[in-house]
Coordinates of C-alpha atoms and ligand atoms in Angstrom, one line a residue:
M1 CA 0.0 0.1 0.1
D2 CA 1.6 3.3 -1.1
I3 CA -0.8 5.3 0.9
L4 CA -1.4 4.2 4.6
T5 CA -4.5 5.5 6.4
H6 CA -5.1 5.1 10.0
K7 CA -7.9 6.4 12.3
A8 CA -7.3 6.7 15.8
D9 CA -8.3 9.1 18.6
G10 CA -10.2 11.5 16.4
I11 CA -7.2 11.8 13.9
L12 CA -7.1 10.5 10.3
T13 CA -3.5 10.0 9.6
I14 CA -2.5 9.8 5.8
E15 CA 0.9 8.5 5.3
F16 CA 3.0 8.4 2.1
N17 CA 4.5 4.9 2.0
R18 CA 6.3 4.5 -1.2
P19 CA 9.9 5.2 0.1
E20 CA 11.7 3.3 -2.7
K21 CA 10.4 6.1 -5.1
K22 CA 10.8 8.8 -2.5
N23 CA 7.1 8.8 -2.0
A24 CA 6.5 10.1 -5.5
I25 CA 2.6 10.2 -5.9
T26 CA 0.8 8.2 -8.6
A27 CA -2.8 8.5 -9.8
A28 CA -3.8 5.5 -7.7
M29 CA -2.3 7.2 -4.6
Y30 CA -4.2 10.5 -5.3
S31 CA -7.4 8.4 -5.6
A32 CA -6.7 6.6 -2.3
M33 CA -6.3 10.0 -0.6
V34 CA -9.4 11.3 -2.2
E35 CA -11.4 8.3 -0.8
A36 CA -9.7 8.8 2.7
L37 CA -10.6 12.5 2.7
K38 CA -14.1 12.1 1.5
D39 CA -14.7 9.5 4.2
A40 CA -13.2 11.8 6.8
E41 CA -15.7 14.5 5.9
S42 CA -18.6 12.3 6.6
D43 CA -17.2 10.6 9.7
S44 CA -18.0 12.7 12.7
A45 CA -15.4 10.7 14.7
V46 CA -12.7 12.2 12.6
R47 CA -11.8 15.7 13.9
A48 CA -8.4 16.3 12.3
I49 CA -6.4 15.0 9.6
L50 CA -2.6 14.5 9.7
F51 CA -0.3 14.1 6.7
I52 CA 3.0 12.5 7.2
G53 CA 5.7 10.9 5.2
K54 CA 8.9 9.1 6.2
P55 CA 11.7 10.5 8.3
D56 CA 13.9 11.2 5.3
V57 CA 11.3 12.1 2.7
F58 CA 7.8 13.7 2.8
T59 CA 7.2 13.2 -1.0
A60 CA 9.1 13.8 -4.3
G61 CA 5.8 15.2 -5.8
N62 CA 4.0 13.8 -8.7
D63 CA 5.4 10.7 -10.1
I64 CA 7.1 11.9 -13.3
E65 CA 6.5 8.5 -15.2
D66 CA 2.9 8.4 -14.1
F67 CA 2.4 11.9 -15.3
L68 CA 3.3 10.8 -18.7
K69 CA 1.1 7.7 -18.5
N70 CA -1.9 9.4 -16.9
P71 CA -1.8 13.2 -17.7
P72 CA -4.2 15.2 -15.4
T73 CA -6.3 16.7 -18.1
A74 CA -9.8 16.0 -17.2
A75 CA -11.4 17.7 -14.2
D76 CA -12.1 14.2 -12.7
S77 CA -8.5 13.2 -12.9
P78 CA -7.2 11.9 -9.5
V79 CA -4.8 14.8 -8.9
L80 CA -7.3 17.4 -9.6
Q81 CA -9.8 15.7 -7.3
F82 CA -7.3 15.6 -4.6
L83 CA -6.6 19.3 -4.9
A84 CA -10.3 20.1 -4.9
Q85 CA -10.7 17.9 -1.7
I86 CA -7.8 19.6 0.2
S87 CA -8.8 23.1 -0.8
R88 CA -12.4 22.4 0.4
A89 CA -11.8 20.4 3.5
T90 CA -14.0 21.5 6.4
K91 CA -11.8 19.7 9.1
P92 CA -8.4 20.9 10.1
M93 CA -5.4 19.5 8.4
V94 CA -1.9 19.2 10.0
A95 CA 1.3 18.2 8.1
A96 CA 4.4 16.9 9.3
V97 CA 7.3 17.3 6.8
A98 CA 10.6 15.6 7.1
G99 CA 13.2 15.4 4.2
N100 CA 12.2 16.4 0.6
A101 CA 8.8 18.0 0.0
V102 CA 8.8 18.6 -3.9
G103 CA 6.1 20.2 -6.1
I104 CA 2.7 19.1 -4.8
G105 CA 4.6 18.0 -1.6
T106 CA 5.0 21.7 -0.9
T107 CA 1.8 23.0 -2.6
L108 CA -0.5 20.8 -0.6
L109 CA 1.0 22.5 2.6
L110 CA -0.7 25.7 1.5
H111 CA -4.0 24.1 2.1
C112 CA -3.1 22.8 5.5
D113 CA -3.9 24.6 8.6
L114 CA -0.8 23.6 10.7
V115 CA 2.4 22.7 9.2
Y116 CA 5.6 21.4 11.1
A117 CA 8.9 20.5 9.6
A118 CA 11.8 18.6 10.9
D119 CA 15.3 20.4 10.6
N120 CA 16.1 18.2 7.5
A121 CA 13.1 19.3 5.6
K122 CA 13.8 20.5 2.1
F123 CA 11.0 22.2 0.0
A124 CA 11.0 22.9 -3.7
L125 CA 8.6 24.1 -6.4
P126 CA 10.4 23.1 -9.5
F127 CA 7.6 23.6 -12.0
A128 CA 9.4 26.0 -14.4
Q129 CA 12.4 23.7 -14.2
L130 CA 10.2 20.9 -15.6
G131 CA 8.7 23.1 -18.3
L132 CA 5.5 23.3 -16.4
C133 CA 3.6 26.0 -14.3
P134 CA 2.5 26.1 -10.7
E135 CA -0.6 24.3 -9.4
A136 CA -2.8 24.0 -6.4
A137 CA -3.4 27.8 -6.5
S138 CA 0.3 28.2 -5.5
S139 CA 0.7 31.1 -8.0
M140 CA -1.7 33.0 -5.8
L141 CA -1.1 31.5 -2.3
M142 CA 2.7 31.8 -2.4
P143 CA 2.9 35.4 -3.2
Q144 CA 0.2 36.0 -0.6
I145 CA 2.1 34.3 2.3
A146 CA 5.8 35.0 1.2
G147 CA 5.4 38.2 -0.6
Y148 CA 5.9 38.5 -4.4
Q149 CA 9.8 38.6 -4.6
R150 CA 10.2 35.6 -2.3
A151 CA 7.4 33.6 -4.0
A152 CA 9.0 34.5 -7.5
E153 CA 12.3 33.3 -6.4
K154 CA 10.9 29.9 -5.4
L155 CA 8.5 29.5 -8.3
L156 CA 10.6 31.0 -11.1
L157 CA 14.1 29.5 -10.2
G158 CA 12.5 26.4 -8.5
E159 CA 15.5 26.0 -6.1
A160 CA 15.1 24.0 -3.0
F161 CA 14.9 25.9 0.4
N162 CA 15.3 24.6 4.0
A163 CA 12.9 24.4 6.9
E164 CA 14.2 27.7 8.4
E165 CA 13.5 29.6 5.3
A166 CA 10.2 28.0 5.0
R167 CA 9.4 29.2 8.5
E168 CA 10.6 32.7 7.9
M169 CA 8.3 32.8 4.7
G170 CA 5.3 31.7 6.6
L171 CA 4.9 28.5 4.8
I172 CA 5.3 26.5 8.0
N173 CA 4.6 27.1 11.6
K174 CA 7.6 25.6 13.4
V175 CA 10.9 23.8 12.9
V176 CA 11.1 20.7 15.2
P177 CA 14.1 18.3 15.8
G178 CA 13.6 15.4 13.4
D179 CA 13.2 12.7 16.1
Q180 CA 10.5 14.7 17.7
L181 CA 8.5 15.8 14.6
F182 CA 5.9 13.1 14.3
A183 CA 5.0 13.0 18.0
Y184 CA 4.9 16.9 18.0
A185 CA 2.5 17.1 15.0
Q186 CA 0.4 14.3 16.5
S187 CA 0.1 16.2 19.8
Q188 CA -1.0 19.5 18.0
A189 CA -3.6 17.4 16.1
A190 CA -4.7 16.0 19.3
K191 CA -5.2 19.6 20.7
L192 CA -7.6 20.2 17.7
V193 CA -9.4 17.1 18.5
A194 CA -10.0 18.0 22.0
L195 CA -11.4 21.4 21.1
P196 CA -15.1 21.9 20.1
A197 CA -15.3 20.6 16.6
S198 CA -18.0 23.1 15.6
S199 CA -15.8 26.1 16.8
I200 CA -12.8 24.6 14.8
R201 CA -15.0 24.1 11.6
V202 CA -16.5 27.6 11.7
T203 CA -13.2 29.4 12.6
K204 CA -11.6 27.5 9.7
R205 CA -14.4 28.4 7.4
L206 CA -14.4 32.1 8.3
M207 CA -10.7 32.3 7.8
K208 CA -10.8 30.8 4.4
Q209 CA -14.2 31.8 2.9
A210 CA -13.0 35.2 1.6
Q211 CA -10.8 33.6 -0.8
T212 CA -12.5 30.2 -1.6
A213 CA -13.7 31.3 -4.9
A214 CA -10.5 33.0 -5.8
V215 CA -8.6 29.7 -5.0
E216 CA -10.9 27.7 -7.2
T217 CA -10.6 30.3 -10.2
Q218 CA -6.9 30.2 -9.8
M219 CA -6.5 26.5 -9.7
A220 CA -8.8 26.1 -12.9
E221 CA -6.6 28.7 -14.7
E222 CA -3.4 27.1 -13.6
I223 CA -4.5 23.6 -14.8
K224 CA -5.4 24.9 -18.3
H225 CA -1.9 25.9 -18.7
F226 CA -0.3 23.0 -16.8
S227 CA -2.2 20.3 -18.8
A228 CA -1.1 22.0 -22.2
M229 CA 2.4 22.3 -21.0
L230 CA 2.6 18.6 -19.9
S231 CA 2.8 17.7 -23.6
S232 CA 5.1 20.5 -24.5
P233 CA 8.5 19.6 -25.8
E234 CA 10.2 21.5 -22.8
A235 CA 8.4 19.2 -20.3
K236 CA 9.2 16.2 -22.5
E237 CA 12.9 17.2 -22.3
A238 CA 12.7 17.7 -18.6
F239 CA 11.1 14.5 -17.8
T240 CA 13.4 12.5 -20.1
A241 CA 16.3 14.2 -18.5
F242 CA 15.1 13.2 -15.1
V243 CA 14.6 9.5 -16.3
E244 CA 18.0 9.5 -17.9
R245 CA 19.6 11.3 -15.0
R246 CA 21.1 14.1 -16.8
K247 CA 20.6 18.0 -17.0
P248 CA 17.9 19.2 -19.1
D249 CA 18.8 21.3 -22.2
F250 CA 16.3 24.1 -22.9
S251 CA 18.3 26.0 -25.2
K252 CA 16.7 24.8 -28.4
F253 CA 13.3 26.1 -27.3
E254 CA 12.2 29.7 -27.8
Ligands
LIG1 N1 8.7 10.6 -10.0 C1 9.1 9.4 -10.3 N2 10.1 8.8 -9.7 C2 10.8 9.5 -8.9 C3 10.5 10.8 -8.5 C4 9.3 11.4 -9.1 N3 8.9 12.5 -8.8 N4 11.2 11.2 -7.4 C5 12.2 10.2 -7.3 N5 11.8 9.1 -8.0 C6 12.5 7.8 -8.0 C7 13.8 7.9 -8.7 O1 13.6 7.9 -10.1 C8 14.5 6.7 -8.2 O2 14.1 5.5 -8.8 P1 15.0 4.3 -9.1 O3 15.8 4.0 -7.9 O4 14.1 3.3 -9.6 O5 16.1 4.8 -10.2 C9 14.1 6.7 -6.8 O6 12.9 7.4 -6.7 C10 15.1 7.5 -5.9 O7 15.2 8.8 -6.2 P2 16.7 9.6 -6.3 O8 16.7 10.7 -7.2 O9 17.8 8.6 -6.6 O10 16.7 10.0 -4.8 P3 17.7 11.3 -4.3 O11 17.6 11.0 -2.7 O12 19.0 11.3 -4.9 O13 16.8 12.5 -4.6 C11 14.8 13.9 -4.8 C12 15.5 12.8 -4.1 C13 13.4 14.0 -4.3 C14 15.6 15.3 -4.6 C15 14.9 13.6 -6.3 O14 14.5 12.2 -6.4 C16 14.0 14.4 -7.2 O15 14.5 15.6 -7.5 N6 12.9 13.8 -7.6 C17 12.0 14.6 -8.6 C18 11.2 15.6 -8.0 C19 10.3 16.3 -9.0 O16 10.7 16.9 -9.9 N7 8.9 16.2 -8.8 C20 7.9 16.6 -9.6 C21 7.3 17.8 -9.2 S1 6.0 18.4 -10.2

């Protein structure tokens, strides 16, 4: 099972469990998470959701080979369903990030309510490096939380940044020593569980509602470009270079 789900003490834990591929996410993994998240919405026993990976990797983002096999072009594609689900979640979502969080591994955090990272965490938004463009409304949410210049640096250059920089930017709440990360995130989720569920729900909705429509519009706009770019020669060059373990050469494209 590449996605493990576990319900206990009011918390649904969703764990990326494909360490041999650095937890890269396939269409089947998105579908498994969509099912778990839908189930959590309708299960009153679930009062918080916790995303975790492994101590050395959160997720390397979309599985690049799967991207080519199952490009997310239709609105009902698993990745788009996943983004719709996390952007509309009514229950609080906590994430515990250790190691690499690439692409959607970082953009999914923009939809979480509390984000904790280990000191070994490394974030990256290499969409332009892959001949693609941002998704998950990150082209709107990143400038909002980090300011335009810092967001531009991360989204245009796509270079990785560490946990301390992510904290300064406002992307994460706190940097935690690696060996304490999962226990800490779990205890924060447990605090949410112990609070009145209705107050948590209404508070979350009040904080988010002013921009719910804007997030959906931005995601729809992004995915139009993203889907078209997936079959562009630039993306093909980037993906092939990744598989062949070489640097991509974009010099021949205008
Ligand atoms: N899609 C598919 N396979 C991936 C992957 C991805 N996004 N990320 C890693 N893998 C696979 C590698 O191909 C490799 O498979 P193999 O052992 O069968 O050759 C395995 O996972 C280990 O990856 P490797 O690159 O050797 O690990 P690393 O520790 O040196 O580097 C990363 C880790 C995350 C920095 C690196 O794998 C990476 O940059 N991945 C791509 C990230 C990316 O561009 N994601 C898409 C965002 S839209």
